[in-house]
Amino acid sequence: MSLRVLSVASEAVPLVKTGGLADVVGALPAALAPHGVELTTLLPGYPAAMKALKRGRVLHSYDDLLGAKARLVAGRLGEQPLILLDAPGLFARDGGPYGDAGGNDWPDNWRRFAALGRAAADLAGGLVPARKFDVLHAHDWQAGLAPAYLRFAPQPGSTPLPSVMTIHNMAFQGFFGREHFPALGLPRAAWSMTGVEYHGGIGFLKAGMEAASLITTVSPTYAKEIRSPEFGMGLEGLIVSRGDRVRGIVNGIDPADWNPASDPHIPATYTASSIARRTANKRALEAEFGLEPGDGPLFIVVSRLTWQKGMDVLVEVLDHLVGIGGRLALLGSGDAAIVAGLTAGAVRHPGRIGLKFGYDEALSHRMQAGGDAILVPSRFEPCGLTQMYGLAYGCVPVVARTGGLADTVIDANLAAVSAGAATGIQFNGVTYPALADAISRAVALHAQPAIWRAMQRAGMKADFSWASSGRAYADLYRELTGTS
Ligand code: ADP
Ligand code: GLC
């Protein structure tokens, strides 16, 4: 019999995306289907999501869901079941999923995402008789209260349900003032060290980690790293205390969206045996970014422009990159200081550094298809998707040795190169000398076409599909329901 899982999150492609979380939540249903798991996704009813939902069916109406009128509306996300929490007072706003167009967080985010958690626990607990679930799967802090509601305030008469809390990024914990606790509708018992209380306030992610039957994160290396203060960011003790209830399952990439042989966004499609066709994409990319055309290495960056992503160090290294013959095309948005530093670099190096600020999905595909190497100098990276897109597209990743970057890229050391196994370049520590050295290595390898081509091919042939990770999640659900 197939297992029924309710997956709750704050974003999913193609409805709403600010980062990799959306790619993963959007891909999971199709990844799990071959393993006998029917995954229903629950998302907030943002305007774009409500608009995309065709012929939604109202499953339940709330008069007062944490003070808001709300409805649960069912539809489909591609082939898979979707439920939206339609609560105009909470979600019908212009701007992003977490804040206004100016980047300021909505002041009632605690209420918006507590409502999401409450609705998830209600659904999982059998609120709608026609929709039964075997497991609740919560993603990131926005869904963190779902396992807590399930544990401390379940639907009356419901049988206890196992839950999974997946951490996509420990840096975002959803911490709010204790004055909101009464409005959450949780019993007093939930205000404790093993409940939602965290340093005198409410910790959404912490609450989910305490209450869930199992915790997962998105790569084996990050699962180890978060046991230390540097990566655990205050929650390392909780991770350590949960012992073998913490697992690392690396993300896959969705071949329906990311396949250079059939990508509708790129000028010239290609495969591992027709890599030379990439040249047309490179020329188009140079033109699009106002770069001098040339055969020398073209680096790309597609990233949030933040400290996590090491973008401040990228700013420092621009002169070196250009000085040794590289060019850079960058797409991103984020911190003003980083934008200013990059802009100054582009002014110093016209024709060698091209920048686009903003968010552009189609352009991100054209960059992976035309760039020679993608730079990912993250200080921490739970999994990272852009390096995997790079591998699939023959855009060789140059990555910091951390988290999922360490797990998915094979460094071009002598042994790996001579075995034909190398797929990219790794470096230790996000500092100017380490990144500058990694870029120099990339330039030197790019000057040896046979080696470079072998690296591109090895990356393109590696398997980053969801096949094995889909199975790993299915095994986890079966372990929790005792059906393995
Ligand atoms: P994170 O979720 O931490 O930002 P990931 O590498 O997991 O990092 O995922 C980032 C996702 O967002 C990728 O799909 C990447 O292509 C995309 N992305 C990031 N910045 C941009 C941008 N400015 N324009 C288009 N896509 C972007
Ligand atoms: C987070 C992480 C990123 C990961 C993504 C999807 O945004 O920062 O490393 O790839 O979630 O799991």
mmCIF file of C-alpha atoms in Angstrom, residues 112-407:
data_model
loop_
_atom_site.group_PDB
_atom_site.id
_atom_site.type_symbol
_atom_site.label_atom_id
_atom_site.label_comp_id
_atom_site.label_asym_id
_atom_site.label_seq_id
_atom_site.Cartn_x
_atom_site.Cartn_y
_atom_site.Cartn_z
ATOM 1 C CA ARG A 112 1.671 33.550 9.453
ATOM 2 C CA PHE A 113 3.875 30.504 9.867
ATOM 3 C CA ALA A 114 2.347 29.342 13.142
ATOM 4 C CA ALA A 115 -0.942 29.227 11.221
ATOM 5 C CA LEU A 116 0.773 27.122 8.564
ATOM 6 C CA GLY A 117 2.067 24.745 11.249
ATOM 7 C CA ARG A 118 -1.319 24.525 12.949
ATOM 8 C CA ALA A 119 -3.067 23.744 9.663
ATOM 9 C CA ALA A 120 -0.440 21.106 8.826
ATOM 10 C CA ALA A 121 -0.893 19.379 12.168
ATOM 11 C CA ASP A 122 -4.686 19.501 11.760
ATOM 12 C CA LEU A 123 -4.531 17.950 8.296
ATOM 13 C CA ALA A 124 -2.014 15.334 9.361
ATOM 14 C CA GLY A 125 -4.210 14.526 12.348
ATOM 15 C CA GLY A 126 -7.211 13.733 10.166
ATOM 16 C CA LEU A 127 -9.087 17.055 10.015
ATOM 17 C CA VAL A 128 -10.361 16.157 6.540
ATOM 18 C CA PRO A 129 -11.615 12.566 6.651
ATOM 19 C CA ALA A 130 -11.080 12.038 2.928
ATOM 20 C CA ARG A 131 -7.375 12.971 3.282
ATOM 21 C CA LYS A 132 -5.516 10.642 5.611
ATOM 22 C CA PHE A 133 -1.775 10.824 6.196
ATOM 23 C CA ASP A 134 0.826 8.452 7.634
ATOM 24 C CA VAL A 135 3.717 10.912 8.127
ATOM 25 C CA LEU A 136 4.139 14.679 8.472
ATOM 26 C CA HIS A 137 7.271 16.145 6.838
ATOM 27 C CA ALA A 138 8.160 19.727 7.799
ATOM 28 C CA HIS A 139 10.782 21.843 5.981
ATOM 29 C CA ASP A 140 12.737 24.644 7.665
ATOM 30 C CA TRP A 141 11.634 27.012 10.422
ATOM 31 C CA GLN A 142 8.517 28.182 8.623
ATOM 32 C CA ALA A 143 7.062 24.689 9.095
ATOM 33 C CA GLY A 144 8.804 24.100 12.434
ATOM 34 C CA LEU A 145 5.709 24.429 14.593
ATOM 35 C CA ALA A 146 3.890 21.666 12.700
ATOM 36 C CA PRO A 147 5.585 18.803 14.589
ATOM 37 C CA ALA A 148 5.180 20.781 17.827
ATOM 38 C CA TYR A 149 1.427 21.190 17.343
ATOM 39 C CA LEU A 150 1.220 17.509 16.463
ATOM 40 C CA ARG A 151 2.937 16.600 19.699
ATOM 41 C CA PHE A 152 1.508 19.152 22.153
ATOM 42 C CA ALA A 153 -1.917 19.931 20.709
ATOM 43 C CA PRO A 154 -3.008 17.176 18.313
ATOM 44 C CA GLN A 155 -6.476 16.899 16.796
ATOM 45 C CA PRO A 156 -8.755 15.478 19.483
ATOM 46 C CA GLY A 157 -9.050 11.721 19.115
ATOM 47 C CA SER A 158 -6.289 11.432 16.474
ATOM 48 C CA THR A 159 -3.708 8.676 16.598
ATOM 49 C CA PRO A 160 -0.125 9.897 17.077
ATOM 50 C CA LEU A 161 1.635 10.437 13.766
ATOM 51 C CA PRO A 162 5.396 10.322 13.146
ATOM 52 C CA SER A 163 7.039 13.454 11.792
ATOM 53 C CA VAL A 164 10.253 14.477 10.028
ATOM 54 C CA MET A 165 11.909 17.878 10.391
ATOM 55 C CA THR A 166 14.243 18.724 7.519
ATOM 56 C CA ILE A 167 16.788 21.489 8.028
ATOM 57 C CA HIS A 168 17.707 23.201 4.771
ATOM 58 C CA ASN A 169 19.628 25.954 6.507
ATOM 59 C CA MET A 170 20.497 26.189 10.196
ATOM 60 C CA ALA A 171 21.171 29.935 9.838
ATOM 61 C CA PHE A 172 17.450 30.688 9.637
ATOM 62 C CA GLN A 173 15.833 29.581 12.890
ATOM 63 C CA GLY A 174 12.609 31.584 13.184
ATOM 64 C CA PHE A 175 13.121 33.189 16.605
ATOM 65 C CA PHE A 176 10.317 35.338 18.052
ATOM 66 C CA GLY A 177 9.438 37.042 21.330
ATOM 67 C CA ARG A 178 7.801 35.121 24.177
ATOM 68 C CA GLU A 179 4.876 37.575 24.192
ATOM 69 C CA HIS A 180 3.452 35.664 21.216
ATOM 70 C CA PHE A 181 3.276 32.362 23.063
ATOM 71 C CA PRO A 182 -0.329 32.724 24.338
ATOM 72 C CA ALA A 183 -1.572 33.404 20.792
ATOM 73 C CA LEU A 184 -0.065 30.135 19.484
ATOM 74 C CA GLY A 185 -2.755 28.118 21.232
ATOM 75 C CA LEU A 186 -0.285 25.630 22.656
ATOM 76 C CA PRO A 187 -0.649 24.201 26.171
ATOM 77 C CA ARG A 188 1.613 25.510 28.953
ATOM 78 C CA ALA A 189 3.588 22.272 28.788
ATOM 79 C CA ALA A 190 4.934 23.385 25.404
ATOM 80 C CA TRP A 191 6.717 26.300 27.090
ATOM 81 C CA SER A 192 9.726 24.260 28.105
ATOM 82 C CA MET A 193 13.251 23.363 27.119
ATOM 83 C CA THR A 194 11.924 20.349 25.245
ATOM 84 C CA GLY A 195 9.146 22.407 23.650
ATOM 85 C CA VAL A 196 9.103 25.727 21.838
ATOM 86 C CA GLU A 197 11.017 27.791 24.405
ATOM 87 C CA TYR A 198 14.470 28.874 23.224
ATOM 88 C CA HIS A 199 16.643 31.411 25.057
ATOM 89 C CA GLY A 200 13.564 33.002 26.581
ATOM 90 C CA GLY A 201 11.718 33.333 23.266
ATOM 91 C CA ILE A 202 10.006 31.055 20.754
ATOM 92 C CA GLY A 203 12.228 29.016 18.427
ATOM 93 C CA PHE A 204 10.288 27.634 15.473
ATOM 94 C CA LEU A 205 13.097 25.463 14.083
ATOM 95 C CA LYS A 206 14.159 24.406 17.548
ATOM 96 C CA ALA A 207 10.569 23.399 18.364
ATOM 97 C CA GLY A 208 10.378 21.266 15.227
ATOM 98 C CA MET A 209 13.720 19.628 15.977
ATOM 99 C CA GLU A 210 12.579 18.725 19.496
ATOM 100 C CA ALA A 211 9.176 17.438 18.518
ATOM 101 C CA ALA A 212 9.930 15.563 15.287
ATOM 102 C CA SER A 213 10.477 11.812 15.316
ATOM 103 C CA LEU A 214 13.488 12.264 13.025
ATOM 104 C CA ILE A 215 15.615 15.195 11.880
ATOM 105 C CA THR A 216 17.192 15.278 8.463
ATOM 106 C CA THR A 217 19.409 17.742 6.716
ATOM 107 C CA VAL A 218 20.358 17.992 3.086
ATOM 108 C CA SER A 219 23.832 16.431 2.953
ATOM 109 C CA PRO A 220 25.843 13.953 5.046
ATOM 110 C CA THR A 221 28.683 16.436 5.600
ATOM 111 C CA TYR A 222 26.334 19.194 6.847
ATOM 112 C CA ALA A 223 24.709 16.621 9.168
ATOM 113 C CA LYS A 224 28.154 16.205 10.764
ATOM 114 C CA GLU A 225 29.094 19.887 10.667
ATOM 115 C CA ILE A 226 26.005 21.032 12.588
ATOM 116 C CA ARG A 227 27.234 19.075 15.605
ATOM 117 C CA SER A 228 29.749 21.916 16.130
ATOM 118 C CA PRO A 229 29.027 25.503 17.285
ATOM 119 C CA GLU A 230 30.394 27.033 14.069
ATOM 120 C CA PHE A 231 27.706 25.373 11.945
ATOM 121 C CA GLY A 232 25.099 24.463 14.578
ATOM 122 C CA MET A 233 24.581 28.136 15.382
ATOM 123 C CA GLY A 234 23.363 27.462 18.907
ATOM 124 C CA LEU A 235 21.439 24.289 18.099
ATOM 125 C CA GLU A 236 24.487 21.985 18.038
ATOM 126 C CA GLY A 237 23.693 20.635 21.514
ATOM 127 C CA LEU A 238 20.220 19.612 20.423
ATOM 128 C CA ILE A 239 21.616 17.953 17.300
ATOM 129 C CA VAL A 240 24.162 16.000 19.322
ATOM 130 C CA SER A 241 21.556 14.994 21.904
ATOM 131 C CA ARG A 242 19.302 13.533 19.213
ATOM 132 C CA GLY A 243 22.109 11.149 18.175
ATOM 133 C CA ASP A 244 21.140 8.739 15.409
ATOM 134 C CA ARG A 245 17.782 10.482 14.968
ATOM 135 C CA VAL A 246 19.685 12.969 12.761
ATOM 136 C CA ARG A 247 20.353 11.914 9.161
ATOM 137 C CA GLY A 248 21.874 13.549 6.070
ATOM 138 C CA ILE A 249 20.243 12.950 2.687
ATOM 139 C CA VAL A 250 21.734 14.839 -0.222
ATOM 140 C CA ASN A 251 19.358 16.700 -2.574
ATOM 141 C CA GLY A 252 18.945 15.643 -6.175
ATOM 142 C CA ILE A 253 18.261 17.862 -9.143
ATOM 143 C CA ASP A 254 15.174 17.683 -11.287
ATOM 144 C CA PRO A 255 16.090 16.472 -14.787
ATOM 145 C CA ALA A 256 12.809 17.821 -16.126
ATOM 146 C CA ASP A 257 14.055 21.344 -15.340
ATOM 147 C CA TRP A 258 17.835 20.958 -15.591
ATOM 148 C CA ASN A 259 18.942 18.977 -18.638
ATOM 149 C CA PRO A 260 21.198 20.597 -21.278
ATOM 150 C CA ALA A 261 19.955 18.149 -23.917
ATOM 151 C CA SER A 262 16.423 19.544 -23.792
ATOM 152 C CA ASP A 263 16.610 22.881 -21.936
ATOM 153 C CA PRO A 264 14.244 25.350 -23.649
ATOM 154 C CA HIS A 265 16.054 28.350 -22.108
ATOM 155 C CA ILE A 266 19.443 27.823 -23.810
ATOM 156 C CA PRO A 267 20.471 28.773 -27.356
ATOM 157 C CA ALA A 268 22.227 25.452 -28.164
ATOM 158 C CA THR A 269 21.325 22.153 -26.491
ATOM 159 C CA TYR A 270 24.072 19.542 -26.038
ATOM 160 C CA THR A 271 25.112 16.316 -24.312
ATOM 161 C CA ALA A 272 28.369 14.938 -22.896
ATOM 162 C CA SER A 273 29.328 13.799 -26.388
ATOM 163 C CA SER A 274 28.592 17.156 -28.055
ATOM 164 C CA ILE A 275 30.174 19.534 -25.537
ATOM 165 C CA ALA A 276 31.682 21.619 -28.337
ATOM 166 C CA ARG A 277 28.163 22.949 -28.970
ATOM 167 C CA ARG A 278 28.509 24.895 -25.709
ATOM 168 C CA THR A 279 30.646 27.466 -27.568
ATOM 169 C CA ALA A 280 27.504 29.007 -29.082
ATOM 170 C CA ASN A 281 26.101 29.427 -25.566
ATOM 171 C CA LYS A 282 29.348 31.001 -24.384
ATOM 172 C CA ARG A 283 29.313 33.545 -27.209
ATOM 173 C CA ALA A 284 25.661 34.400 -26.466
ATOM 174 C CA LEU A 285 26.437 34.802 -22.782
ATOM 175 C CA GLU A 286 29.398 37.100 -23.445
ATOM 176 C CA ALA A 287 27.166 39.271 -25.602
ATOM 177 C CA GLU A 288 24.391 39.300 -23.011
ATOM 178 C CA PHE A 289 26.800 40.452 -20.262
ATOM 179 C CA GLY A 290 28.719 42.910 -22.435
ATOM 180 C CA LEU A 291 31.948 40.888 -22.137
ATOM 181 C CA GLU A 292 34.795 40.746 -24.633
ATOM 182 C CA PRO A 293 34.436 37.462 -26.548
ATOM 183 C CA GLY A 294 37.274 34.991 -26.144
ATOM 184 C CA ASP A 295 38.349 31.427 -25.516
ATOM 185 C CA GLY A 296 39.804 32.153 -22.075
ATOM 186 C CA PRO A 297 37.916 30.958 -19.000
ATOM 187 C CA LEU A 298 34.524 32.517 -18.333
ATOM 188 C CA PHE A 299 33.540 32.184 -14.669
ATOM 189 C CA ILE A 300 29.930 32.506 -13.591
ATOM 190 C CA VAL A 301 28.191 33.117 -10.266
ATOM 191 C CA VAL A 302 24.452 32.569 -9.635
ATOM 192 C CA SER A 303 23.837 33.313 -6.008
ATOM 193 C CA ARG A 304 22.291 35.172 -3.168
ATOM 194 C CA LEU A 305 24.818 37.951 -2.510
ATOM 195 C CA THR A 306 25.441 37.245 1.168
ATOM 196 C CA TRP A 307 28.112 36.412 3.721
ATOM 197 C CA GLN A 308 27.013 32.740 3.752
ATOM 198 C CA LYS A 309 27.837 32.529 0.060
ATOM 199 C CA GLY A 310 31.293 34.115 0.548
ATOM 200 C CA MET A 311 30.387 36.930 -1.811
ATOM 201 C CA ASP A 312 32.421 39.445 0.200
ATOM 202 C CA VAL A 313 35.545 37.391 -0.548
ATOM 203 C CA LEU A 314 34.543 37.190 -4.206
ATOM 204 C CA VAL A 315 34.607 41.013 -4.255
ATOM 205 C CA GLU A 316 38.197 40.939 -2.923
ATOM 206 C CA VAL A 317 39.345 38.450 -5.541
ATOM 207 C CA LEU A 318 37.968 40.207 -8.650
ATOM 208 C CA ASP A 319 41.255 41.888 -9.617
ATOM 209 C CA HIS A 320 43.129 38.594 -9.312
ATOM 210 C CA LEU A 321 40.541 36.764 -11.419
ATOM 211 C CA VAL A 322 40.828 39.315 -14.209
ATOM 212 C CA GLY A 323 44.600 39.649 -13.771
ATOM 213 C CA ILE A 324 45.203 35.996 -14.640
ATOM 214 C CA GLY A 325 43.012 36.094 -17.726
ATOM 215 C CA GLY A 326 39.567 35.242 -16.374
ATOM 216 C CA ARG A 327 36.236 36.932 -17.030
ATOM 217 C CA LEU A 328 33.159 36.878 -14.811
ATOM 218 C CA ALA A 329 29.401 36.938 -15.443
ATOM 219 C CA LEU A 330 27.401 37.261 -12.235
ATOM 220 C CA LEU A 331 23.675 37.054 -11.516
ATOM 221 C CA GLY A 332 22.466 37.675 -7.987
ATOM 222 C CA SER A 333 20.712 39.812 -5.474
ATOM 223 C CA GLY A 334 21.362 40.608 -1.858
ATOM 224 C CA ASP A 335 23.473 42.789 0.419
ATOM 225 C CA ALA A 336 24.017 46.400 -0.613
ATOM 226 C CA ALA A 337 27.710 46.414 0.387
ATOM 227 C CA ILE A 338 28.415 43.401 -1.815
ATOM 228 C CA VAL A 339 26.485 44.919 -4.720
ATOM 229 C CA ALA A 340 28.584 48.081 -4.332
ATOM 230 C CA GLY A 341 31.861 46.107 -4.221
ATOM 231 C CA LEU A 342 30.972 44.107 -7.315
ATOM 232 C CA THR A 343 29.852 47.218 -9.165
ATOM 233 C CA ALA A 344 33.163 48.936 -8.409
ATOM 234 C CA GLY A 345 34.988 45.854 -9.763
ATOM 235 C CA ALA A 346 32.946 45.929 -12.969
ATOM 236 C CA VAL A 347 33.784 49.616 -13.411
ATOM 237 C CA ARG A 348 37.512 48.816 -13.011
ATOM 238 C CA HIS A 349 37.284 45.969 -15.541
ATOM 239 C CA PRO A 350 34.891 46.832 -18.361
ATOM 240 C CA GLY A 351 34.444 43.958 -20.781
ATOM 241 C CA ARG A 352 35.868 41.520 -18.236
ATOM 242 C CA ILE A 353 33.263 41.615 -15.471
ATOM 243 C CA GLY A 354 29.541 41.677 -16.289
ATOM 244 C CA LEU A 355 26.829 41.898 -13.644
ATOM 245 C CA LYS A 356 23.060 41.430 -13.530
ATOM 246 C CA PHE A 357 21.295 42.163 -10.268
ATOM 247 C CA GLY A 358 17.895 40.613 -9.691
ATOM 248 C CA TYR A 359 16.332 37.217 -10.075
ATOM 249 C CA ASP A 360 16.106 35.555 -13.480
ATOM 250 C CA GLU A 361 15.459 31.829 -13.749
ATOM 251 C CA ALA A 362 15.923 31.568 -17.536
ATOM 252 C CA LEU A 363 19.191 33.533 -17.426
ATOM 253 C CA SER A 364 20.503 31.201 -14.710
ATOM 254 C CA HIS A 365 20.098 28.321 -17.187
ATOM 255 C CA ARG A 366 21.861 30.216 -19.976
ATOM 256 C CA MET A 367 24.758 30.916 -17.607
ATOM 257 C CA GLN A 368 25.227 27.261 -16.633
ATOM 258 C CA ALA A 369 25.113 26.353 -20.337
ATOM 259 C CA GLY A 370 27.643 28.971 -21.456
ATOM 260 C CA GLY A 371 30.034 29.470 -18.541
ATOM 261 C CA ASP A 372 33.244 27.461 -18.186
ATOM 262 C CA ALA A 373 33.281 27.312 -14.399
ATOM 263 C CA ILE A 374 30.872 28.242 -11.605
ATOM 264 C CA LEU A 375 32.260 29.767 -8.412
ATOM 265 C CA VAL A 376 30.590 28.690 -5.142
ATOM 266 C CA PRO A 377 32.779 30.013 -2.292
ATOM 267 C CA SER A 378 30.227 29.392 0.502
ATOM 268 C CA ARG A 379 31.248 29.615 4.156
ATOM 269 C CA PHE A 380 28.616 26.984 4.808
ATOM 270 C CA GLU A 381 26.335 25.196 2.382
ATOM 271 C CA PRO A 382 23.798 22.666 3.643
ATOM 272 C CA CYS A 383 23.597 21.137 0.176
ATOM 273 C CA GLY A 384 23.836 23.672 -2.627
ATOM 274 C CA LEU A 385 22.166 23.161 -5.960
ATOM 275 C CA THR A 386 24.039 25.497 -8.288
ATOM 276 C CA GLN A 387 27.188 23.330 -8.221
ATOM 277 C CA MET A 388 25.079 20.329 -9.236
ATOM 278 C CA TYR A 389 23.466 22.291 -12.054
ATOM 279 C CA GLY A 390 27.020 23.230 -13.072
ATOM 280 C CA LEU A 391 28.073 19.585 -13.103
ATOM 281 C CA ALA A 392 25.052 18.563 -15.180
ATOM 282 C CA TYR A 393 25.789 21.379 -17.655
ATOM 283 C CA GLY A 394 29.558 20.949 -18.013
ATOM 284 C CA CYS A 395 30.181 24.206 -16.120
ATOM 285 C CA VAL A 396 32.969 23.053 -13.826
ATOM 286 C CA PRO A 397 32.323 23.908 -10.153
ATOM 287 C CA VAL A 398 34.963 25.662 -8.051
ATOM 288 C CA VAL A 399 33.703 25.199 -4.489
ATOM 289 C CA ALA A 400 34.597 25.631 -0.844
ATOM 290 C CA ARG A 401 35.040 22.264 0.886
ATOM 291 C CA THR A 402 31.959 22.400 3.109
ATOM 292 C CA GLY A 403 28.534 20.778 3.453
ATOM 293 C CA GLY A 404 26.965 19.484 0.279
ATOM 294 C CA LEU A 405 29.696 21.093 -1.817
ATOM 295 C CA ALA A 406 32.184 18.661 -0.266
ATOM 296 C CA ASP A 407 29.814 15.750 -0.936
#
